[in-house]
Amino acid sequence: MVNVGMSFQLHGTYALVDGDRGRSSAAPWDPFGIWPKGRRYIWAFLSVLILGLQGPSFLRSLRPPPAAGVDFFQDWAAARNLLNGDSPYGDILDAAQVYLGSGANPVAGIASPAHPPTAVLVVTPFALLDYPEAMVVWNLVSLALFVCAVGLLLRGLSLRLPLLAILPALALLLISPPFRMQVNQGQFNLLLLALLVGGWYAVGAERPVLGGALLGSAAALKLFPALLLIHYALRREWKVAIAGTSMMVMLMAISAVIVGLESTNDFLTRVLPSVDSFKGGWRNVSIHGFWWKLFFPGLELLDAARASPELSRVSIHPPLRSPAVASWASLVSVLVILVVWGRHILKGMGRVPADVQLALTLVVMVLVSPVAWLHYLVLLIPSFVFLWTRLSASRRQRYALLLLLLAVMGPVWELLLPPGRDPLSFAWPGVVTTLSIPTWGMIGLLLFILFLPQPAPAD
């Protein structure tokens, strides 16, 4: 995977030698090659325009309003409670009144901090700072880790990114809702991305124990990345799978001891099951979210006192209101996806490049998660990069990938769901189409990988 030799220039010529196959092939496709030779100036103009329009709001989003609890507040409050000798999984409304002041707006919808004890410990050093300053530092550290992840990704694929490409890349990130939501909510995904890319790089550099340890750390933080450990087990890369599982179990055990067994039990028996309350949220882009929005939408399972304008912004009128149908449809869909994924991993060994199989696993990881908010989609950046480096000369294939990139990472909802039109009402056709565009994008990406033509084995 890491030994693929490749040279990439945005405005020059290309040469690619596939280290997995030992053959020469076409270089990564430049999707803007159809533009005139002066496209660098067009890109510069568009980039400066986007940075000028979006840059100030992005910088403001690094720091939350003092009395508003974005997602980061739940982790900060849990860590601050832990430092004060209290349970990290106490009532979030009480924490908001204590730490943000009377009348503060806590994290929308949740009763208690919803992340595992390991995540609480990671945020604990930041809880030594006041909440707004802590989120600024958290975001800056996360952005630094994102830069490291991109650097490892480029180095692992031997991609050379020109300086002139940095400005357009920043501009595109600023209009990507998953990336913007990650920052303005102070979420964990950039840290997870760094761990996942670091694990991939270490495995490709023939350091399987380190790679597994990084992947296991990601699984201990947010649980759903544990699918990557199964990925490597299916590929019979046992050192990676065993090291990752051991690291995950060790971190969870240490976290349980430090946080306290009673608090850990509280997380497992009360907090973790409460995730079901969010499956019908209109921003849930997983396959669970698709079916729950269709048959049991909204947050009916959630305490109404914890609702918010954002959570109730969209009103859905289902054809049939049935949590049983939503549950069974979700279960069948997840089982079908996992079976297809597992067969592809097992049958593709030695035939499908390892990075393409990993691209598929990342998509499945997000798609089958019980709840996957829009910011989870930044974890699919490596999938698009891996696939981009494998594109053939087929114009249909190239533009299909661009369309999927737009559906998954582009500002589609921002164009179709303008904030000035609250509240929005949807019948089931709108759920299947408008509210499910990122989900269809992931399903399309899954099918794209499954049917991606593979080169014939070398003689």
XYZ file of C-alpha atoms in Angstrom:
459
model
C 0.000 0.000 0.000
C 2.635 2.533 1.021
C 5.086 1.250 -1.552
C 3.091 2.559 -4.494
C 5.468 4.851 -6.361
C 3.712 7.886 -7.783
C 4.476 11.392 -8.952
C 1.729 13.983 -9.102
C 1.890 17.496 -10.467
C -1.161 19.690 -10.766
C -0.023 21.448 -13.904
C 2.591 19.172 -15.362
C 3.100 15.682 -16.744
C 2.588 12.465 -14.858
C 4.218 9.123 -14.378
C 2.972 6.290 -12.203
C 4.516 2.999 -11.312
C 2.187 0.719 -9.389
C 4.215 -0.890 -6.662
C 1.426 -3.386 -5.894
C 1.516 -4.745 -9.443
C 4.917 -3.737 -10.726
C 3.447 -2.172 -13.840
C 3.244 1.270 -15.405
C -0.150 2.919 -15.723
C -1.806 6.277 -16.203
C -1.197 8.888 -13.537
C -3.843 10.323 -11.220
C -6.424 12.184 -13.230
C -6.443 15.973 -13.085
C -10.201 16.772 -13.141
C -9.464 20.352 -14.181
C -7.346 19.404 -17.158
C -10.226 20.378 -19.442
C -9.859 23.977 -18.270
C -7.678 26.396 -20.252
C -3.996 26.771 -19.554
C -4.752 29.792 -17.436
C -6.769 27.714 -14.984
C -4.230 28.362 -12.238
C -5.319 32.002 -12.334
C -8.980 31.006 -12.346
C -8.342 28.766 -9.353
C -6.445 31.551 -7.607
C -9.345 33.968 -8.137
C -11.965 31.455 -6.941
C -9.830 30.475 -3.950
C -9.300 34.064 -2.840
C -13.025 34.717 -3.269
C -14.018 31.694 -1.178
C -11.403 32.398 1.472
C -12.584 35.993 1.668
C -16.229 34.993 2.046
C -15.822 31.916 4.269
C -12.541 32.562 6.066
C -13.852 34.990 8.723
C -16.771 32.751 9.693
C -14.419 29.748 9.830
C -12.073 31.584 12.212
C -15.032 32.593 14.386
C -16.213 28.980 14.517
C -12.983 27.924 16.221
C -14.290 29.537 19.396
C -17.853 28.878 20.641
C -20.068 31.568 22.135
C -19.449 31.556 25.918
C -23.020 30.523 26.780
C -23.667 28.060 23.928
C -22.808 24.392 24.294
C -21.699 22.840 21.011
C -20.779 19.136 20.869
C -17.371 19.784 22.421
C -19.059 21.006 25.583
C -20.274 17.526 26.518
C -16.717 16.194 26.522
C -15.291 19.265 28.229
C -17.998 19.138 30.902
C -17.433 15.400 31.450
C -13.694 15.978 31.821
C -14.200 18.980 34.140
C -16.579 16.922 36.284
C -13.948 14.192 36.466
C -11.311 16.701 37.586
C -13.733 17.961 40.236
C -14.316 14.432 41.546
C -17.834 14.124 40.117
C -19.305 11.632 37.684
C -18.417 12.524 34.087
C -21.837 11.255 32.977
C -23.962 13.610 35.025
C -26.880 15.595 33.638
C -25.726 17.928 30.866
C -28.344 20.547 31.815
C -26.896 20.764 35.315
C -23.375 21.030 33.897
C -24.474 23.845 31.590
C -25.929 25.814 34.494
C -22.757 25.353 36.549
C -20.159 26.001 33.857
C -21.949 28.269 31.365
C -24.296 30.174 33.647
C -28.025 30.392 34.155
C -30.058 30.127 30.963
C -27.182 28.645 28.962
C -27.996 26.566 25.890
C -26.381 23.129 26.392
C -25.600 20.523 23.772
C -28.767 19.934 21.799
C -30.740 16.843 22.674
C -28.440 14.881 24.966
C -29.102 14.059 28.615
C -25.497 13.138 29.471
C -22.119 13.208 27.717
C -22.383 10.498 25.070
C -18.762 9.490 24.401
C -16.772 6.604 25.961
C -14.546 7.052 29.002
C -11.415 6.992 26.818
C -12.690 10.065 24.965
C -13.287 11.794 28.299
C -9.677 11.169 29.314
C -8.358 12.530 26.019
C -10.204 15.809 26.611
C -9.184 16.047 30.291
C -6.042 18.187 29.702
C -8.189 20.681 27.797
C -10.642 20.855 30.709
C -7.967 22.689 32.699
C -8.873 25.681 30.514
C -12.162 27.546 30.466
C -14.640 26.162 27.945
C -14.233 28.675 25.065
C -10.433 28.691 25.284
C -10.378 24.895 25.574
C -12.306 24.510 22.321
C -9.980 26.915 20.507
C -6.960 24.869 21.578
C -8.789 21.607 20.756
C -9.598 22.847 17.269
C -6.046 24.034 16.639
C -4.634 20.679 17.756
C -7.214 18.863 15.610
C -6.328 20.958 12.546
C -2.638 20.256 13.122
C -3.429 16.528 13.256
C -5.420 16.905 10.027
C -2.384 18.423 8.310
C -0.273 15.515 9.594
C -2.846 13.020 8.296
C -2.842 14.637 4.844
C 0.945 14.637 4.852
C 1.095 10.941 5.727
C -1.518 10.177 3.093
C 0.477 11.955 0.391
C 3.740 10.428 1.549
C 2.301 6.939 1.742
C 1.085 7.205 -1.843
C 4.220 9.089 -2.965
C 2.002 11.945 -4.140
C 3.663 15.318 -4.619
C 1.273 18.207 -4.019
C 2.429 21.546 -5.485
C 2.275 24.672 -3.375
C -0.166 26.179 -5.879
C -2.659 23.427 -4.980
C -2.772 24.339 -1.278
C -4.905 27.458 -1.711
C -7.633 25.688 -3.753
C -7.589 22.779 -1.273
C -8.196 25.165 1.637
C -10.974 26.890 -0.278
C -12.719 23.575 -1.010
C -12.504 22.568 2.651
C -14.138 25.831 3.679
C -17.226 25.051 1.596
C -17.373 21.402 2.694
C -20.162 21.019 5.310
C -18.645 17.896 6.965
C -15.360 19.723 7.541
C -17.023 22.919 8.731
C -19.330 21.019 11.088
C -16.360 19.100 12.471
C -14.712 22.389 13.428
C -17.706 24.360 14.670
C -18.781 21.410 16.848
C -15.246 20.582 18.053
C -15.695 16.914 17.231
C -13.251 13.954 17.339
C -13.099 13.109 13.651
C -9.841 14.866 12.776
C -8.145 13.015 15.640
C -9.716 9.774 14.411
C -8.616 10.537 10.860
C -5.026 11.037 12.011
C -5.094 7.711 13.896
C -6.631 5.846 10.933
C -4.223 7.285 8.376
C -1.326 6.745 10.782
C -2.371 3.118 11.209
C -2.637 2.626 7.441
C 0.787 4.190 6.913
C 2.418 2.095 9.639
C 0.954 -1.137 8.250
C 2.212 -0.259 4.772
C 5.650 0.528 6.217
C 5.730 -3.017 7.642
C 5.149 -1.915 11.222
C 1.945 -3.887 11.892
C 2.039 -3.648 15.676
C 2.249 0.157 15.598
C -0.442 0.293 12.929
C -2.744 -1.934 14.961
C -2.097 0.118 18.113
C -3.145 3.322 16.332
C -6.292 1.706 14.941
C -7.120 0.233 18.350
C -6.754 3.680 19.906
C -9.307 5.028 17.432
C -11.698 2.194 18.326
C -11.327 2.920 22.036
C -12.216 6.556 21.401
C -15.423 6.132 19.387
C -16.121 2.344 19.132
C -17.250 2.227 15.472
C -13.650 2.234 14.051
C -13.353 -1.298 15.514
C -14.591 -2.470 12.103
C -11.084 -1.728 10.816
C -9.682 -4.375 13.141
C -12.105 -6.896 11.635
C -10.940 -5.685 8.210
C -7.357 -6.683 8.944
C -8.458 -9.939 10.559
C -10.334 -10.869 7.369
C -7.174 -10.077 5.419
C -5.282 -12.411 7.764
C -2.995 -9.608 8.890
C -3.066 -11.018 12.380
C -0.421 -8.798 13.957
C -2.445 -5.723 13.082
C -5.724 -7.208 14.320
C -4.275 -8.596 17.566
C -2.275 -5.450 18.371
C -5.312 -3.281 17.651
C -7.681 -5.380 19.743
C -5.192 -5.493 22.605
C -4.706 -1.730 22.526
C -8.461 -1.115 22.413
C -9.121 -3.401 25.385
C -6.178 -1.998 27.355
C -7.221 1.636 26.825
C -10.822 0.841 27.708
C -9.747 -0.962 30.884
C -7.407 1.835 31.968
C -10.094 4.412 31.233
C -12.660 2.453 33.240
C -10.346 2.383 36.253
C -9.494 6.082 36.057
C -13.040 7.279 35.373
C -14.458 4.810 37.872
C -16.240 1.512 37.448
C -19.559 3.011 38.510
C -19.323 5.762 35.883
C -18.244 3.247 33.254
C -21.214 1.060 34.080
C -23.418 4.152 33.831
C -22.068 4.785 30.334
C -22.626 1.198 29.217
C -26.095 0.701 30.702
C -27.671 4.145 30.406
C -25.747 6.454 28.079
C -24.841 4.064 25.255
C -28.404 2.714 24.762
C -29.684 6.302 24.600
C -27.994 6.644 21.194
C -31.144 5.045 19.752
C -32.916 8.318 20.487
C -30.997 9.985 17.658
C -31.431 7.440 14.882
C -34.387 9.358 13.477
C -32.583 12.709 13.514
C -32.720 14.324 10.091
C -28.939 14.812 9.992
C -28.196 11.123 10.616
C -26.616 9.978 7.328
C -26.083 6.296 8.165
C -28.234 3.491 6.743
C -29.985 3.389 10.128
C -30.812 7.059 9.715
C -32.304 6.411 6.277
C -34.847 3.892 7.576
C -35.589 5.644 10.880
C -36.213 8.955 9.114
C -38.539 7.121 6.748
C -40.570 5.163 9.333
C -39.977 6.782 12.738
C -38.540 10.250 12.080
C -37.536 13.001 14.408
C -36.611 12.570 18.047
C -39.767 11.025 19.497
C -37.656 8.894 21.828
C -35.940 12.004 23.173
C -36.990 14.121 26.135
C -38.761 17.121 24.590
C -37.102 19.412 27.115
C -33.790 18.684 25.452
C -34.854 19.503 21.913
C -33.410 22.469 20.023
C -34.259 24.588 16.983
C -31.614 22.736 14.961
C -32.891 19.280 15.884
C -36.488 20.261 15.175
C -35.690 22.310 12.086
C -37.026 19.630 9.732
C -40.469 18.078 10.096
C -40.990 14.686 8.431
C -44.318 13.042 7.639
C -43.688 9.295 7.169
C -45.899 6.977 5.119
C -46.024 4.641 8.135
C -44.906 5.435 11.681
C -43.426 2.193 12.968
C -40.192 1.769 14.975
C -40.436 -1.988 14.366
C -40.290 -1.523 10.573
C -37.423 0.946 10.957
C -35.514 -1.500 13.181
C -35.974 -4.511 10.922
C -35.189 -2.579 7.746
C -32.016 -1.257 9.383
C -30.986 -4.712 10.577
C -31.488 -6.349 7.182
C -29.664 -3.520 5.395
C -26.704 -3.669 7.775
C -26.444 -7.454 7.441
C -26.525 -7.251 3.626
C -23.857 -4.529 3.594
C -21.614 -6.450 6.001
C -21.954 -9.702 4.055
C -21.141 -7.977 0.757
C -18.222 -6.180 2.395
C -16.826 -9.344 4.001
C -17.053 -11.338 0.754
C -15.274 -8.568 -1.124
C -12.428 -8.468 1.398
C -11.995 -12.257 1.443
C -12.304 -12.838 -2.301
C -10.349 -9.741 -3.268
C -7.143 -10.594 -1.418
C -4.280 -10.726 -3.878
C -6.490 -9.305 -6.623
C -7.891 -6.027 -5.295
C -5.288 -3.490 -4.082
C -5.132 -3.193 -0.307
C -5.884 0.538 -0.327
C -9.040 -0.015 -2.407
C -10.260 -2.584 0.117
C -9.521 -0.143 2.925
C -11.469 2.545 1.049
C -14.465 0.184 1.049
C -14.124 -0.570 4.758
C -14.071 3.132 5.649
C -17.314 3.657 3.720
C -18.972 0.646 5.386
C -17.713 1.791 8.796
C -19.633 5.073 8.546
C -22.619 3.659 6.660
C -23.506 0.971 9.245
C -22.861 3.116 12.313
C -26.099 3.531 14.317
C -25.692 7.299 14.210
C -23.415 9.092 11.751
C -23.690 12.859 11.705
C -22.486 14.874 8.750
C -19.055 15.522 10.287
C -18.331 11.763 10.263
C -17.890 12.039 6.500
C -14.441 13.633 6.827
C -13.281 10.093 7.640
C -13.957 9.191 3.985
C -11.294 11.564 2.639
C -8.758 8.685 2.374
C -11.307 6.620 0.440
C -11.604 9.289 -2.242
C -7.831 9.732 -2.415
C -7.226 5.981 -2.744
C -9.822 5.685 -5.493
C -8.596 8.782 -7.317
C -5.123 7.279 -7.629
C -6.668 4.136 -9.144
C -8.893 5.747 -11.769
C -8.621 4.473 -15.321
C -8.933 6.524 -18.480
C -12.711 6.029 -18.459
C -14.416 9.432 -18.537
C -17.590 7.903 -17.083
C -15.654 6.520 -14.129
C -13.913 9.813 -13.474
C -17.022 11.957 -13.443
C -18.905 9.371 -11.413
C -16.313 9.734 -8.656
C -16.583 13.529 -8.811
C -20.370 13.283 -8.492
C -20.033 10.994 -5.476
C -17.541 13.393 -3.928
C -20.052 16.214 -4.337
C -22.866 14.143 -2.789
C -20.776 13.096 0.209
C -18.586 16.134 0.888
C -20.209 18.987 -1.051
C -22.565 21.754 0.164
C -25.659 20.017 -1.212
C -27.826 20.402 1.901
C -26.770 24.034 2.272
C -28.102 24.692 -1.228
C -31.302 22.650 -0.852
C -32.064 23.477 2.785
C -31.433 27.215 3.188
C -31.507 28.298 6.856
C -33.987 31.101 6.173
C -36.790 28.648 5.403
C -37.331 27.142 8.855
C -39.154 24.970 9.592
C -38.982 22.643 6.597
C -41.535 19.911 6.020
C -40.923 16.705 4.065
C -43.096 13.782 3.026
C -41.477 10.415 2.305
C -40.271 11.330 -1.251
C -38.254 14.174 0.258
C -36.756 11.816 2.832
C -35.691 9.337 0.155
C -34.185 12.088 -1.997
C -33.194 15.417 -0.434
C -32.595 14.258 3.150
C -30.690 11.160 2.021
C -28.221 12.628 -0.478
C -25.103 11.889 1.666
C -26.423 8.380 2.363
C -26.964 7.696 -1.339
C -23.501 9.123 -1.933
C -21.997 6.529 0.421
C -24.060 3.725 -1.124
C -22.922 4.882 -4.554
C -19.310 4.951 -3.361
C -19.690 1.409 -2.032
C -21.020 0.215 -5.407
C -18.324 2.194 -7.232
C -15.639 0.279 -5.329
C -17.336 -3.093 -5.748
C -17.518 -2.678 -9.528
C -14.208 -0.883 -9.972
C -12.309 -2.753 -12.724
C -9.137 -4.311 -11.403
C -5.954 -4.810 -13.428
C -5.091 -8.296 -14.541
C -2.391 -9.987 -12.437
C 1.110 -9.519 -13.741
C 2.687 -12.465 -15.521
